[in-house]
Coordinates of C-alpha atoms and ligand atoms in Angstrom, one line a residue:
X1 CA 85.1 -43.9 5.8
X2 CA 87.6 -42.9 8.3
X3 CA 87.1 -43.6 11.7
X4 CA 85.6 -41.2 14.2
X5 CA 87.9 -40.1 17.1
X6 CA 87.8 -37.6 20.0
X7 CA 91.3 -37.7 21.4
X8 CA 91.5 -36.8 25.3
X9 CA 94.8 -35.2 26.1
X10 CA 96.6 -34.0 29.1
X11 CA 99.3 -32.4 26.6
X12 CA 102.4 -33.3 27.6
X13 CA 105.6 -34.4 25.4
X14 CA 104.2 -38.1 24.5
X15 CA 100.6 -36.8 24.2
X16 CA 101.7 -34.4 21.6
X17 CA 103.1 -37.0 19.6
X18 CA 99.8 -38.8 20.2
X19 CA 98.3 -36.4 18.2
X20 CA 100.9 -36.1 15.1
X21 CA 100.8 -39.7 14.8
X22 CA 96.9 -39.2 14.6
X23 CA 96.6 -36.1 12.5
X24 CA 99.5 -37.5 10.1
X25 CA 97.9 -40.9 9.9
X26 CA 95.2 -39.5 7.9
X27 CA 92.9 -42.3 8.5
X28 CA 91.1 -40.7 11.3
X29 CA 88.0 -38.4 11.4
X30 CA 89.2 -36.8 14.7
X31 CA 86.0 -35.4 15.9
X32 CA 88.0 -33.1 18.3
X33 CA 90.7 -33.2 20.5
X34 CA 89.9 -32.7 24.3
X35 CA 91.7 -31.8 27.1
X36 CA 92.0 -32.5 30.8
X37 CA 93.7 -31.6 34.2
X38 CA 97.5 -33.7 34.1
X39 CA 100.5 -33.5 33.2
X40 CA 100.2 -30.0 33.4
X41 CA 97.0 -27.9 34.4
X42 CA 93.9 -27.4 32.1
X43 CA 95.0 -24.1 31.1
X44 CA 98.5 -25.3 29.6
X45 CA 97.3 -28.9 28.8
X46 CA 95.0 -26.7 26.2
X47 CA 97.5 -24.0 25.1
X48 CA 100.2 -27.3 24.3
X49 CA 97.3 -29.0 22.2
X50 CA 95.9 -25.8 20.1
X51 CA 100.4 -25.4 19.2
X52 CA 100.3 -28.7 17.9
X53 CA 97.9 -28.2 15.8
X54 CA 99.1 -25.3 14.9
X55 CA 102.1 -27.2 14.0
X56 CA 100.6 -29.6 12.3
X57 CA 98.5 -26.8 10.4
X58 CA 95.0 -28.2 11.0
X59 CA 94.1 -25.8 13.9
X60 CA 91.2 -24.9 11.6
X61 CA 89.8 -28.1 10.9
X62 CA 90.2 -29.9 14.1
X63 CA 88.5 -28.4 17.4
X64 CA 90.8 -28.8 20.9
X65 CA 88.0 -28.7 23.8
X66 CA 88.2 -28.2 27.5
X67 CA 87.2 -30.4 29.8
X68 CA 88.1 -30.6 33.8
X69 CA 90.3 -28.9 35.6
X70 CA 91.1 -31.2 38.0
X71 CA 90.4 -34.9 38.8
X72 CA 87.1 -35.8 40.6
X73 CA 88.2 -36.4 44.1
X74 CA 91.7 -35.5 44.3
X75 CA 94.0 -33.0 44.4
X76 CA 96.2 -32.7 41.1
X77 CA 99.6 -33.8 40.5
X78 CA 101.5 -32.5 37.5
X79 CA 104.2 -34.0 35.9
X80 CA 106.8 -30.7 35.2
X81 CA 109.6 -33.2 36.0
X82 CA 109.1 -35.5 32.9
X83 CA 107.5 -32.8 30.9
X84 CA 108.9 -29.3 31.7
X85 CA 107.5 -27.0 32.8
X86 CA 105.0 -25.8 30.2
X87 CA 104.9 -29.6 29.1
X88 CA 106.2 -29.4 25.8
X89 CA 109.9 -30.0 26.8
X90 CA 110.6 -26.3 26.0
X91 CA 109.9 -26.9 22.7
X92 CA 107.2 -24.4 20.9
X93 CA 107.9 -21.8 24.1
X94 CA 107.8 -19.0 21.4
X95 CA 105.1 -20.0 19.3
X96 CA 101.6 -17.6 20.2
X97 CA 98.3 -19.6 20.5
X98 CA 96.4 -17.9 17.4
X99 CA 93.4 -20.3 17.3
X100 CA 92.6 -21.3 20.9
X101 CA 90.3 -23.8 22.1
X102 CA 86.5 -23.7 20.9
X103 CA 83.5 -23.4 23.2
X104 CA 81.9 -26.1 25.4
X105 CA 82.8 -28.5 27.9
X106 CA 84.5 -31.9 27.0
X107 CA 82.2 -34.5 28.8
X108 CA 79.1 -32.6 26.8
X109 CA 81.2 -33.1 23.7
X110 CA 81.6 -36.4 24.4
X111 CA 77.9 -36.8 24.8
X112 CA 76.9 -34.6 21.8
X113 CA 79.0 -36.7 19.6
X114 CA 78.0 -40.1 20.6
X115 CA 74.4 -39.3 20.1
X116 CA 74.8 -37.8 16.9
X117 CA 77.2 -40.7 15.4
X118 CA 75.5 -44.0 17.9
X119 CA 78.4 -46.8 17.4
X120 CA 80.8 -45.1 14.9
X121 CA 83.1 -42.9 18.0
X122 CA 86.1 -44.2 19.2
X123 CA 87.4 -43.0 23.0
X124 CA 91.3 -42.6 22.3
X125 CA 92.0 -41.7 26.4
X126 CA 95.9 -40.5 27.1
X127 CA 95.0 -39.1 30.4
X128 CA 93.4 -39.4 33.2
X129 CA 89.8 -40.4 32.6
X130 CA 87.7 -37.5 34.2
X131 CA 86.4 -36.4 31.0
X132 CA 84.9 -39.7 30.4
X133 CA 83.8 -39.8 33.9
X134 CA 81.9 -36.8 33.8
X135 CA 80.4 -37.5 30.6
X136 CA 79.3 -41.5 32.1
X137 CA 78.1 -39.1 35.5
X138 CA 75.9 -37.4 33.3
X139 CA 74.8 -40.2 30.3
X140 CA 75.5 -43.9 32.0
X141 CA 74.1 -45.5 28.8
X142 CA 77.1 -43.6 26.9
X143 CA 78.9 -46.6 27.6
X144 CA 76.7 -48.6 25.2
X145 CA 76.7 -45.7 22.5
X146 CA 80.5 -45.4 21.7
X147 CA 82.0 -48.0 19.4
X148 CA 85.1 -48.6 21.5
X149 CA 87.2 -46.8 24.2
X150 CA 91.3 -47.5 24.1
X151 CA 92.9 -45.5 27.0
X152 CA 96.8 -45.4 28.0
X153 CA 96.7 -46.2 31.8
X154 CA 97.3 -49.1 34.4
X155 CA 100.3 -51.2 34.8
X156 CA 98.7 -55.2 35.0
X157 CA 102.2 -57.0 35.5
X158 CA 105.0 -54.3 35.6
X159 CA 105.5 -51.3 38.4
X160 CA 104.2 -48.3 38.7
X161 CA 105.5 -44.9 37.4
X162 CA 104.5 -42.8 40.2
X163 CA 104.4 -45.1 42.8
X164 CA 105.6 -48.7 43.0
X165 CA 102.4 -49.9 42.0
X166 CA 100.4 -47.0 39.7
X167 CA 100.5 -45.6 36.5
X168 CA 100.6 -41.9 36.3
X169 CA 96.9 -41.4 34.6
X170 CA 95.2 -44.2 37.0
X171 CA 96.6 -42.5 40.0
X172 CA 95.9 -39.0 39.7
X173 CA 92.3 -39.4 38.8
X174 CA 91.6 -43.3 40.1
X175 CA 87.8 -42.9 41.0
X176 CA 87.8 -42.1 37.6
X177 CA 89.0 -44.6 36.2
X178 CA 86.7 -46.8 38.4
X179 CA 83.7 -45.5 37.2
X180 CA 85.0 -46.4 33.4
X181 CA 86.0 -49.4 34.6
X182 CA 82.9 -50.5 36.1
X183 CA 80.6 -48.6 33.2
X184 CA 80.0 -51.4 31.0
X185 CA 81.6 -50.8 27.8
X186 CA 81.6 -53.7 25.7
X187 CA 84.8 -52.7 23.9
X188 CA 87.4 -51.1 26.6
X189 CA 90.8 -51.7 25.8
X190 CA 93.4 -51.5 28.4
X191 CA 97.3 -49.6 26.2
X192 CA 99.1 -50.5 29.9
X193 CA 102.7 -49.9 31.0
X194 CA 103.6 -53.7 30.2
X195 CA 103.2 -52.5 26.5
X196 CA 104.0 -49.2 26.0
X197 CA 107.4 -49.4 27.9
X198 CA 108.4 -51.5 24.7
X199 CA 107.4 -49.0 22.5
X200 CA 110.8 -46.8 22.7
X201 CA 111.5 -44.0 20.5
X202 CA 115.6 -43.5 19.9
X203 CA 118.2 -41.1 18.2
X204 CA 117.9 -43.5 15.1
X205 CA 114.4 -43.4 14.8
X206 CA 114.1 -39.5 15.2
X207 CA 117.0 -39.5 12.8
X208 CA 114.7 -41.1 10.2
X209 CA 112.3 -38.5 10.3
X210 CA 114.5 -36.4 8.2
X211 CA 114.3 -33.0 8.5
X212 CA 111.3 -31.0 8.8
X213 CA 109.4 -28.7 11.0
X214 CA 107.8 -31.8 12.9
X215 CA 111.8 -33.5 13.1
X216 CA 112.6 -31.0 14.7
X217 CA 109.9 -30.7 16.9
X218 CA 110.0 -34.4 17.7
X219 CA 113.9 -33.6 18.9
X220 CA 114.0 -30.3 20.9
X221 CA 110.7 -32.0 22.7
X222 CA 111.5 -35.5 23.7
X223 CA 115.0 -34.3 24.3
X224 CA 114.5 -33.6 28.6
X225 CA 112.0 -37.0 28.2
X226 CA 115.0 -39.0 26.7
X227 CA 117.5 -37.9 29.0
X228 CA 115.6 -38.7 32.0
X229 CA 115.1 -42.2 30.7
X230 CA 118.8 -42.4 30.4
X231 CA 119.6 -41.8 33.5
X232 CA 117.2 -44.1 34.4
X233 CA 117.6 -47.0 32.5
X234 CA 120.7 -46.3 30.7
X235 CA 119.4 -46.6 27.0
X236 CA 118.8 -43.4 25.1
X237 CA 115.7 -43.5 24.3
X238 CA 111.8 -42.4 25.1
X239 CA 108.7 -44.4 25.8
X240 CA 106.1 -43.7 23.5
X241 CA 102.8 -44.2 26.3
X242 CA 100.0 -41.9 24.5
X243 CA 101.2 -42.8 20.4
X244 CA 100.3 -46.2 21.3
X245 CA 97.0 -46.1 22.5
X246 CA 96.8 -43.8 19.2
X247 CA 98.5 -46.6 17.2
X248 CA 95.9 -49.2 18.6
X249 CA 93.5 -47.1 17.4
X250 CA 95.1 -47.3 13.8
X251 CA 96.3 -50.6 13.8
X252 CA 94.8 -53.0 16.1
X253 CA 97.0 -55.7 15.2
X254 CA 99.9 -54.2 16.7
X255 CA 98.7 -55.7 19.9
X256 CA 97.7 -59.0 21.4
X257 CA 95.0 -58.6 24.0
X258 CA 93.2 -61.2 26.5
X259 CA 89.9 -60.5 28.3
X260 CA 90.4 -60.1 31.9
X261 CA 88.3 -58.5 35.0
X262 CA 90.7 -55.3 36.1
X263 CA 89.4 -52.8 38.8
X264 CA 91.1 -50.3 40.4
X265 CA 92.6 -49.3 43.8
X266 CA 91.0 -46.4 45.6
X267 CA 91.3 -46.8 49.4
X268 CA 94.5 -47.8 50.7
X269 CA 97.2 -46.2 52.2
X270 CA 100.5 -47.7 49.7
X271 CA 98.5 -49.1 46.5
X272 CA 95.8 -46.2 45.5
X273 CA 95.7 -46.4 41.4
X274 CA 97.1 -49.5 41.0
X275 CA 95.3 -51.3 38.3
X276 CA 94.3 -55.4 39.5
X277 CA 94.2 -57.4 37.0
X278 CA 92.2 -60.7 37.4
X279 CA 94.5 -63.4 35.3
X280 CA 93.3 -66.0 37.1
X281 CA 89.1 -65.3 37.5
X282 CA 90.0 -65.8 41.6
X283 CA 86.8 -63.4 42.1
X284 CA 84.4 -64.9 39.5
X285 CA 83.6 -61.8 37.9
X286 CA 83.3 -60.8 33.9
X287 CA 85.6 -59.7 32.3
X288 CA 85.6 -55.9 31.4
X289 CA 88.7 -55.2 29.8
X290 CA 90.6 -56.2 26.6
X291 CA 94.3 -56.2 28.5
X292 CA 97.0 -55.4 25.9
X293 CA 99.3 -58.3 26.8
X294 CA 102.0 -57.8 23.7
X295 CA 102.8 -55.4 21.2
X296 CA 105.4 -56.1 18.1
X297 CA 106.6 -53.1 19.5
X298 CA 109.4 -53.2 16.1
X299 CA 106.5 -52.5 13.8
X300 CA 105.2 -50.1 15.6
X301 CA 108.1 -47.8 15.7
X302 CA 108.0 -48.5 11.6
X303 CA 104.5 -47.2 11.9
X304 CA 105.2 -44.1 13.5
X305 CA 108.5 -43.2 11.7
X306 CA 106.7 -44.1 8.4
X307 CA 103.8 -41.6 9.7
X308 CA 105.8 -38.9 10.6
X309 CA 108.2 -38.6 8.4
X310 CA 105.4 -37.8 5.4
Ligands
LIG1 O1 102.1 -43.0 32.5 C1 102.1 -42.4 31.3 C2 101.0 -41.5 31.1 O2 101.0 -40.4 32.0 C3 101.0 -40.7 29.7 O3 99.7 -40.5 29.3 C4 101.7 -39.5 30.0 O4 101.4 -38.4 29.1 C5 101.2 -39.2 31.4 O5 99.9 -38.5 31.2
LIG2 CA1 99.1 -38.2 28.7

């Protein structure tokens, strides 16, 4: 039986690829794919995800469904400098949005689902968490219904990517991500910046794909993404945050994790969604998180090339 996933998307460049990697894997029920306030607003966040789908050529068997427009507290902050301004790089400007997003709201979907299927749903989270916020707002003992929850946020030893100490997902939305945090879950796995800056996609590997429609997607779309990492850290090449989390979904042994206590920054004036992360028990409190810590970052690149290139 394949797994059951809903996939929560803020469709963006690496989200989208997120997405392929699960759809192509074909070893995932994905359940749905829902979307939230990020990157880019709700509105295009849901018109990028029904396009790759459409892509893909499953927009008929796999539902994209809305979920907040904007985090719980705060004001958003898009992304348009590392995504473009529609979020796809550019890429897919052309393409019309024939099947667009189904009815309902994403935290009841999350709800609905978990009920119906009680320890068989995997959370795969590559945005900020207000979805699952709203759904734990509404059903706290969700948190003991889901099998597991893997979500691409935080940054426990590295810097930040928006400010010197946050990760883009954890600071736009960081109540949020306190109240999954502090929700429970006996199975919350932490896909941080420590790991998926490893995880770097370059002209070789794209080169492997061969060439087909989703090639040449992969190109024209991570194009902008891998230039700006050029110029920032000299190597041509793009990090793969959101595939990650997806590719811990797939195969967990990419990954080495160590059960730590992480909370979350929400009331300061520098360090607002920075991620703490509790190596050495100094507060006494259990652990809630399974910290990724490694990642054979080589055979996951493999992975991903092997996926999408079938
Ligand atoms: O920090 C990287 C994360 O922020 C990724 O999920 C990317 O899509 C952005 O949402
Ligand atoms: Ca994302």
């Amino acid at each position: 039986m394949n797994k059951k996933v809903i996939l929560d998307v803020d469709t963006g460049v690496d989200d989208a690829l997120g997405i392929i990697l699960a759809v192509q894997s074909g070893e995932l029920e994905l359940l749905a794919v829902t979307t939230v306030n990020g990157n880019v607003s709700l509105k295009q966040a849901t018109e990028n995800t029904c396009k790759i789908l459409q892509l893909l050529q499953v927009e008929q068997q796999i539902p994209v469904i809305k979920g907040a427009d904007k985090p719980l507290m705060r004001t958003p902050v898009f992304e348009h400098r590392v995504h473009g301004t529609e979020g796809l790089g550019g890429a897919l400007g052309s393409m019309p949005v024939y099947t667009p997003a189904a009815e309902g709201f994403a935290p009841d979907f999350i709800i609905d689902q978990v009920r119906q299927y009680p320890g068989e749903v995997t959370l795969v989270m590559t945005a900020p968490l207000t979805n699952l916020a709203l759904a734990l707002m509404k059903r706290p003992q969700l948190a003991h219904e889901v099998k597991e929850v893997i979500f691409m946020g935080g940054v426990v030893k590295g810097v930040g990517n928006v400010t010197p100490v946050a990760e883009y997902n954890m600071y736009v939305d960081p109540e949020a991500a306190k109240i999954v945090l502090h929700a429970g879950f006996p199975s919350l796995t932490l896909v941080g910046l420590d790991v998926t800056r490893r995880a770097l996609l370059n002209e070789a590997h794209i080169k492997e794909l061969g060439d087909t429609p989703i090639s040449r997607y992969v190109h024209e779309s991570t194009a902008h993404y891998r230039r700006l990492y050029f110029e920032r850290n000299q190597v041509r090449a793009c990090a793969l945050h959101d595939p990650l989390a997806v590719g811990v979904a797939l195969r967990p042994e990419l990954v080495t994790t160590q059960a730590y206590y992480v909370d979350i920054e929400t009331r300061s004036e520098l360090c607002d969604g920075q991620t703490v992360c509790d190596f050495q028990n100094r507060l006494r409190r259990k652990p809630n998180v399974k910290v990724c810590t490694e990642v054979d970052a080589e055979a996951f690149l493999h992975f991903f090339v092997q996926v999408l290139k079938t």
